[in-house]
PDB file of C-alpha atoms in Angstrom:
ATOM      1  CA  MET A  31     181.375  80.072  57.955  1.00  0.00           C
ATOM      2  CA  LYS A  32     181.230  81.800  54.293  1.00  0.00           C
ATOM      3  CA  ALA A  33     177.904  80.115  53.479  1.00  0.00           C
ATOM      4  CA  LEU A  34     176.454  81.119  56.848  1.00  0.00           C
ATOM      5  CA  SER A  35     177.501  84.940  56.519  1.00  0.00           C
ATOM      6  CA  LEU A  36     175.856  84.768  52.946  1.00  0.00           C
ATOM      7  CA  ALA A  37     172.430  83.343  54.448  1.00  0.00           C
ATOM      8  CA  TRP A  38     172.583  86.032  57.071  1.00  0.00           C
ATOM      9  CA  GLY A  39     173.160  88.577  54.620  1.00  0.00           C
ATOM     10  CA  THR A  40     170.358  87.317  52.573  1.00  0.00           C
ATOM     11  CA  PHE A  41     167.930  87.234  55.283  1.00  0.00           C
ATOM     12  CA  LEU A  42     168.845  90.727  56.193  1.00  0.00           C
ATOM     13  CA  LYS A  43     168.136  92.052  52.659  1.00  0.00           C
ATOM     14  CA  VAL A  44     164.829  90.387  53.045  1.00  0.00           C
ATOM     15  CA  VAL A  45     163.910  91.638  56.123  1.00  0.00           C
ATOM     16  CA  ASN A  46     164.723  95.363  54.981  1.00  0.00           C
ATOM     17  CA  LYS A  47     163.079  94.978  51.846  1.00  0.00           C
ATOM     18  CA  LEU A  48     159.876  93.684  53.885  1.00  0.00           C
ATOM     19  CA  THR A  49     160.027  96.487  56.443  1.00  0.00           C
ATOM     20  CA  SER A  50     160.504  99.162  53.910  1.00  0.00           C
ATOM     21  CA  SER A  51     157.109  98.193  52.124  1.00  0.00           C
ATOM     22  CA  SER A  52     153.924 100.065  53.450  1.00  0.00           C
ATOM     23  CA  VAL A  53     151.724  96.649  52.932  1.00  0.00           C
ATOM     24  CA  PHE A  54     153.658  95.075  55.431  1.00  0.00           C
ATOM     25  CA  TRP A  55     153.166  97.534  58.162  1.00  0.00           C
ATOM     26  CA  TYR A  56     149.623  97.833  57.122  1.00  0.00           C
ATOM     27  CA  ALA A  57     149.193  93.995  57.757  1.00  0.00           C
ATOM     28  CA  VAL A  58     151.209  94.491  61.109  1.00  0.00           C
ATOM     29  CA  PHE A  59     148.781  97.136  62.317  1.00  0.00           C
ATOM     30  CA  GLY A  60     145.904  95.546  60.918  1.00  0.00           C
ATOM     31  CA  ALA A  61     146.759  91.854  62.865  1.00  0.00           C
ATOM     32  CA  ALA A  62     147.529  93.952  66.028  1.00  0.00           C
ATOM     33  CA  ALA A  63     144.001  95.668  65.695  1.00  0.00           C
ATOM     34  CA  PHE A  64     142.420  92.369  65.165  1.00  0.00           C
ATOM     35  CA  TYR A  65     144.460  90.589  68.067  1.00  0.00           C
ATOM     36  CA  ALA A  66     143.435  93.760  70.159  1.00  0.00           C
ATOM     37  CA  TYR A  67     139.886  93.399  68.990  1.00  0.00           C
ATOM     38  CA  LYS A  68     139.175  89.982  69.942  1.00  0.00           C
ATOM     39  CA  ARG A  69     141.019  90.371  73.377  1.00  0.00           C
ATOM     40  CA  LEU A  70     138.931  93.287  74.307  1.00  0.00           C
ATOM     41  CA  THR A  71     135.700  91.762  73.153  1.00  0.00           C
ATOM     42  CA  THR A  72     136.147  88.313  74.804  1.00  0.00           C
ATOM     43  CA  PRO A  73     134.652  87.905  78.313  1.00  0.00           C
ATOM     44  CA  LYS A  74     136.927  86.217  80.700  1.00  0.00           C
ATOM     45  CA  GLU A  75     135.952  83.037  82.091  1.00  0.00           C
ATOM     46  CA  GLU A  76     136.184  84.129  85.722  1.00  0.00           C
ATOM     47  CA  THR A  77     133.571  86.831  84.919  1.00  0.00           C
ATOM     48  CA  PHE A  78     130.744  84.218  84.767  1.00  0.00           C
ATOM     49  CA  LEU A  79     131.706  82.262  87.737  1.00  0.00           C
ATOM     50  CA  GLU A  80     131.659  85.089  90.424  1.00  0.00           C
ATOM     51  CA  LEU A  81     127.981  85.359  90.310  1.00  0.00           C
ATOM     52  CA  PRO A  82     126.205  83.977  93.745  1.00  0.00           C
ATOM     53  CA  LEU A  83     123.753  81.219  93.242  1.00  0.00           C
ATOM     54  CA  PRO A  84     120.002  82.117  93.853  1.00  0.00           C
ATOM     55  CA  ASN A  85     119.753  80.159  97.041  1.00  0.00           C
ATOM     56  CA  SER A  86     123.096  80.353  98.211  1.00  0.00           C
ATOM     57  CA  GLY A  87     123.587  76.295  96.739  1.00  0.00           C
ATOM     58  CA  SER A  88     120.985  75.038  98.760  1.00  0.00           C
ATOM     59  CA  GLY A  89     119.250  73.837  95.881  1.00  0.00           C
ATOM     60  CA  LEU A  90     122.319  71.908  94.496  1.00  0.00           C
ATOM     61  CA  PRO A  91     121.933  68.030  94.991  1.00  0.00           C
ATOM     62  CA  LYS A  92     125.043  66.363  96.273  1.00  0.00           C
ATOM     63  CA  ASP A  93     127.143  65.216  93.263  1.00  0.00           C
ATOM     64  CA  TRP A  94     125.156  67.096  90.730  1.00  0.00           C
ATOM     65  CA  ASN A  95     127.480  68.178  87.657  1.00  0.00           C
ATOM     66  CA  PRO A  96     125.964  70.431  84.962  1.00  0.00           C
ATOM     67  CA  ASN A  97     128.512  69.361  82.778  1.00  0.00           C
ATOM     68  CA  PRO A  98     126.719  66.775  80.569  1.00  0.00           C
ATOM     69  CA  LEU A  99     123.484  68.998  79.928  1.00  0.00           C
ATOM     70  CA  VAL A 100     126.312  71.603  79.067  1.00  0.00           C
ATOM     71  CA  GLU A 101     127.851  69.694  76.721  1.00  0.00           C
ATOM     72  CA  GLU A 102     124.338  68.791  75.060  1.00  0.00           C
ATOM     73  CA  PHE A 103     123.767  72.287  74.694  1.00  0.00           C
ATOM     74  CA  HIS A 104     127.123  72.771  73.066  1.00  0.00           C
ATOM     75  CA  ALA A 105     126.835  69.880  70.745  1.00  0.00           C
ATOM     76  CA  TYR A 106     123.761  71.305  69.428  1.00  0.00           C
ATOM     77  CA  PHE A 107     124.911  74.839  68.987  1.00  0.00           C
ATOM     78  CA  ASP A 108     128.054  73.996  67.563  1.00  0.00           C
ATOM     79  CA  SER A 109     126.688  71.831  65.042  1.00  0.00           C
ATOM     80  CA  TRP A 110     125.900  72.613  61.445  1.00  0.00           C
ATOM     81  CA  PHE A 111     123.201  70.006  61.059  1.00  0.00           C
ATOM     82  CA  GLY A 112     121.319  69.633  64.719  1.00  0.00           C
ATOM     83  CA  ASN A 113     118.152  67.761  65.424  1.00  0.00           C
ATOM     84  CA  SER A 114     115.589  70.124  66.564  1.00  0.00           C
ATOM     85  CA  ASP A 115     114.471  67.337  69.158  1.00  0.00           C
ATOM     86  CA  ASP A 116     117.700  67.593  70.861  1.00  0.00           C
ATOM     87  CA  LEU A 117     117.418  71.174  71.588  1.00  0.00           C
ATOM     88  CA  ARG A 118     114.005  70.664  72.875  1.00  0.00           C
ATOM     89  CA  ASP A 119     115.167  67.654  75.127  1.00  0.00           C
ATOM     90  CA  ALA A 120     118.032  69.799  76.489  1.00  0.00           C
ATOM     91  CA  TYR A 121     115.390  72.871  77.083  1.00  0.00           C
ATOM     92  CA  ILE A 122     113.261  70.322  78.887  1.00  0.00           C
ATOM     93  CA  LYS A 123     116.084  69.127  81.026  1.00  0.00           C
ATOM     94  CA  ALA A 124     117.214  72.654  81.852  1.00  0.00           C
ATOM     95  CA  LEU A 125     113.731  74.028  82.799  1.00  0.00           C
ATOM     96  CA  SER A 126     112.893  71.010  85.239  1.00  0.00           C
ATOM     97  CA  LEU A 127     116.383  72.161  87.429  1.00  0.00           C
ATOM     98  CA  THR A 128     116.092  74.010  90.462  1.00  0.00           C
ATOM     99  CA  ASN A 129     117.228  77.875  90.292  1.00  0.00           C
ATOM    100  CA  ASP A 130     120.756  76.974  91.929  1.00  0.00           C
ATOM    101  CA  GLN A 131     121.228  74.168  89.379  1.00  0.00           C
ATOM    102  CA  PHE A 132     120.143  75.982  86.386  1.00  0.00           C
ATOM    103  CA  HIS A 133     122.056  79.062  87.417  1.00  0.00           C
ATOM    104  CA  LEU A 134     125.119  76.868  87.669  1.00  0.00           C
ATOM    105  CA  LEU A 135     124.109  75.039  84.420  1.00  0.00           C
ATOM    106  CA  VAL A 136     124.436  78.889  82.612  1.00  0.00           C
ATOM    107  CA  GLN A 137     127.638  79.826  84.282  1.00  0.00           C
ATOM    108  CA  THR A 138     129.061  76.532  83.608  1.00  0.00           C
ATOM    109  CA  TYR A 139     128.319  76.824  79.820  1.00  0.00           C
ATOM    110  CA  ASN A 140     129.430  80.734  79.697  1.00  0.00           C
ATOM    111  CA  ALA A 141     132.835  79.761  81.517  1.00  0.00           C
ATOM    112  CA  LYS A 142     133.473  76.878  79.346  1.00  0.00           C
ATOM    113  CA  TYR A 143     132.456  78.391  75.679  1.00  0.00           C
ATOM    114  CA  GLY A 144     132.002  82.042  76.504  1.00  0.00           C
ATOM    115  CA  LYS A 145     135.348  82.956  75.934  1.00  0.00           C
ATOM    116  CA  LYS A 146     135.999  80.391  72.939  1.00  0.00           C
ATOM    117  CA  ASP A 147     132.905  81.394  70.933  1.00  0.00           C
ATOM    118  CA  ALA A 148     132.267  84.733  72.255  1.00  0.00           C
ATOM    119  CA  ALA A 149     128.807  83.709  72.775  1.00  0.00           C
ATOM    120  CA  THR A 150     126.857  83.285  76.034  1.00  0.00           C
ATOM    121  CA  LEU A 151     124.298  80.714  76.376  1.00  0.00           C
ATOM    122  CA  TRP A 152     121.535  83.718  76.550  1.00  0.00           C
ATOM    123  CA  THR A 153     122.841  84.659  73.128  1.00  0.00           C
ATOM    124  CA  ARG A 154     122.881  81.193  71.855  1.00  0.00           C
ATOM    125  CA  VAL A 155     119.119  80.753  72.953  1.00  0.00           C
ATOM    126  CA  THR A 156     117.886  84.295  71.580  1.00  0.00           C
ATOM    127  CA  SER A 157     119.458  83.981  68.265  1.00  0.00           C
ATOM    128  CA  TRP A 158     118.056  80.574  67.655  1.00  0.00           C
ATOM    129  CA  LYS A 159     114.586  82.149  67.139  1.00  0.00           C
ATOM    130  CA  LYS A 160     111.948  80.090  65.480  1.00  0.00           C
ATOM    131  CA  ILE A 161     114.223  78.671  62.572  1.00  0.00           C
ATOM    132  CA  LEU A 162     113.287  75.240  64.243  1.00  0.00           C
ATOM    133  CA  PHE A 163     110.699  73.421  62.169  1.00  0.00           C
ATOM    134  CA  SER A 164     109.385  70.377  64.354  1.00  0.00           C
ATOM    135  CA  TRP A 165     108.197  72.047  66.975  1.00  0.00           C
ATOM    136  CA  ASN A 166     106.879  75.713  68.143  1.00  0.00           C
ATOM    137  CA  GLY A 167     109.713  76.887  70.464  1.00  0.00           C
ATOM    138  CA  ASP A 168     107.540  77.038  73.584  1.00  0.00           C
ATOM    139  CA  GLN A 169     110.281  75.798  75.631  1.00  0.00           C
ATOM    140  CA  GLN A 170     112.619  78.139  74.135  1.00  0.00           C
ATOM    141  CA  ALA A 171     110.703  81.322  75.358  1.00  0.00           C
ATOM    142  CA  ARG A 172     110.394  79.649  78.720  1.00  0.00           C
ATOM    143  CA  MET A 173     114.126  79.415  78.806  1.00  0.00           C
ATOM    144  CA  GLU A 174     114.278  83.052  77.633  1.00  0.00           C
ATOM    145  CA  GLN A 175     112.107  84.289  80.766  1.00  0.00           C
ATOM    146  CA  ARG A 176     113.504  82.160  83.187  1.00  0.00           C
ATOM    147  CA  MET A 177     117.176  83.449  82.249  1.00  0.00           C
ATOM    148  CA  ILE A 178     115.897  86.670  82.577  1.00  0.00           C
ATOM    149  CA  ALA A 179     114.020  85.875  86.014  1.00  0.00           C
ATOM    150  CA  LEU A 180     117.253  84.833  87.172  1.00  0.00           C
ATOM    151  CA  LYS A 181     119.213  87.782  86.177  1.00  0.00           C
ATOM    152  CA  LEU A 182     121.247  85.318  83.639  1.00  0.00           C
ATOM    153  CA  ASN A 183     120.664  87.361  80.219  1.00  0.00           C
ATOM    154  CA  TYR A 184     123.774  88.559  79.607  1.00  0.00           C
TER     155      TYR A 184
END
């Protein structure tokens, strides 16, 4: 019992010493400010899935799933050494979709990775400007134009 009270007394002394230091309080307030900033600037997943589809879903084939293409985009944007041909192929696949499919693709990407990375598909596509060496980026410009036309540039 004496060892427990000695340990408790030592713990209280350490806590009192820590909390009396101004550096401790700067660290606590800094961590709280950073946490608040991240919470306020990261969009919620539900924000992206509430947008109505352009043709009310009539352009969605039965059993079509945007996740494989979403994963292709994310694999490229999340990697350090992506092959630009993979991105070009993903753009070509995305541009061949109907408006409803394209809309759902963007919304799914944003809901899945917008909150985690704090970067939507629009910010990923537009930030990848002309640093690709094996192609001229025409598909990227077409992708941007389509996102603007469908009001998905957020």
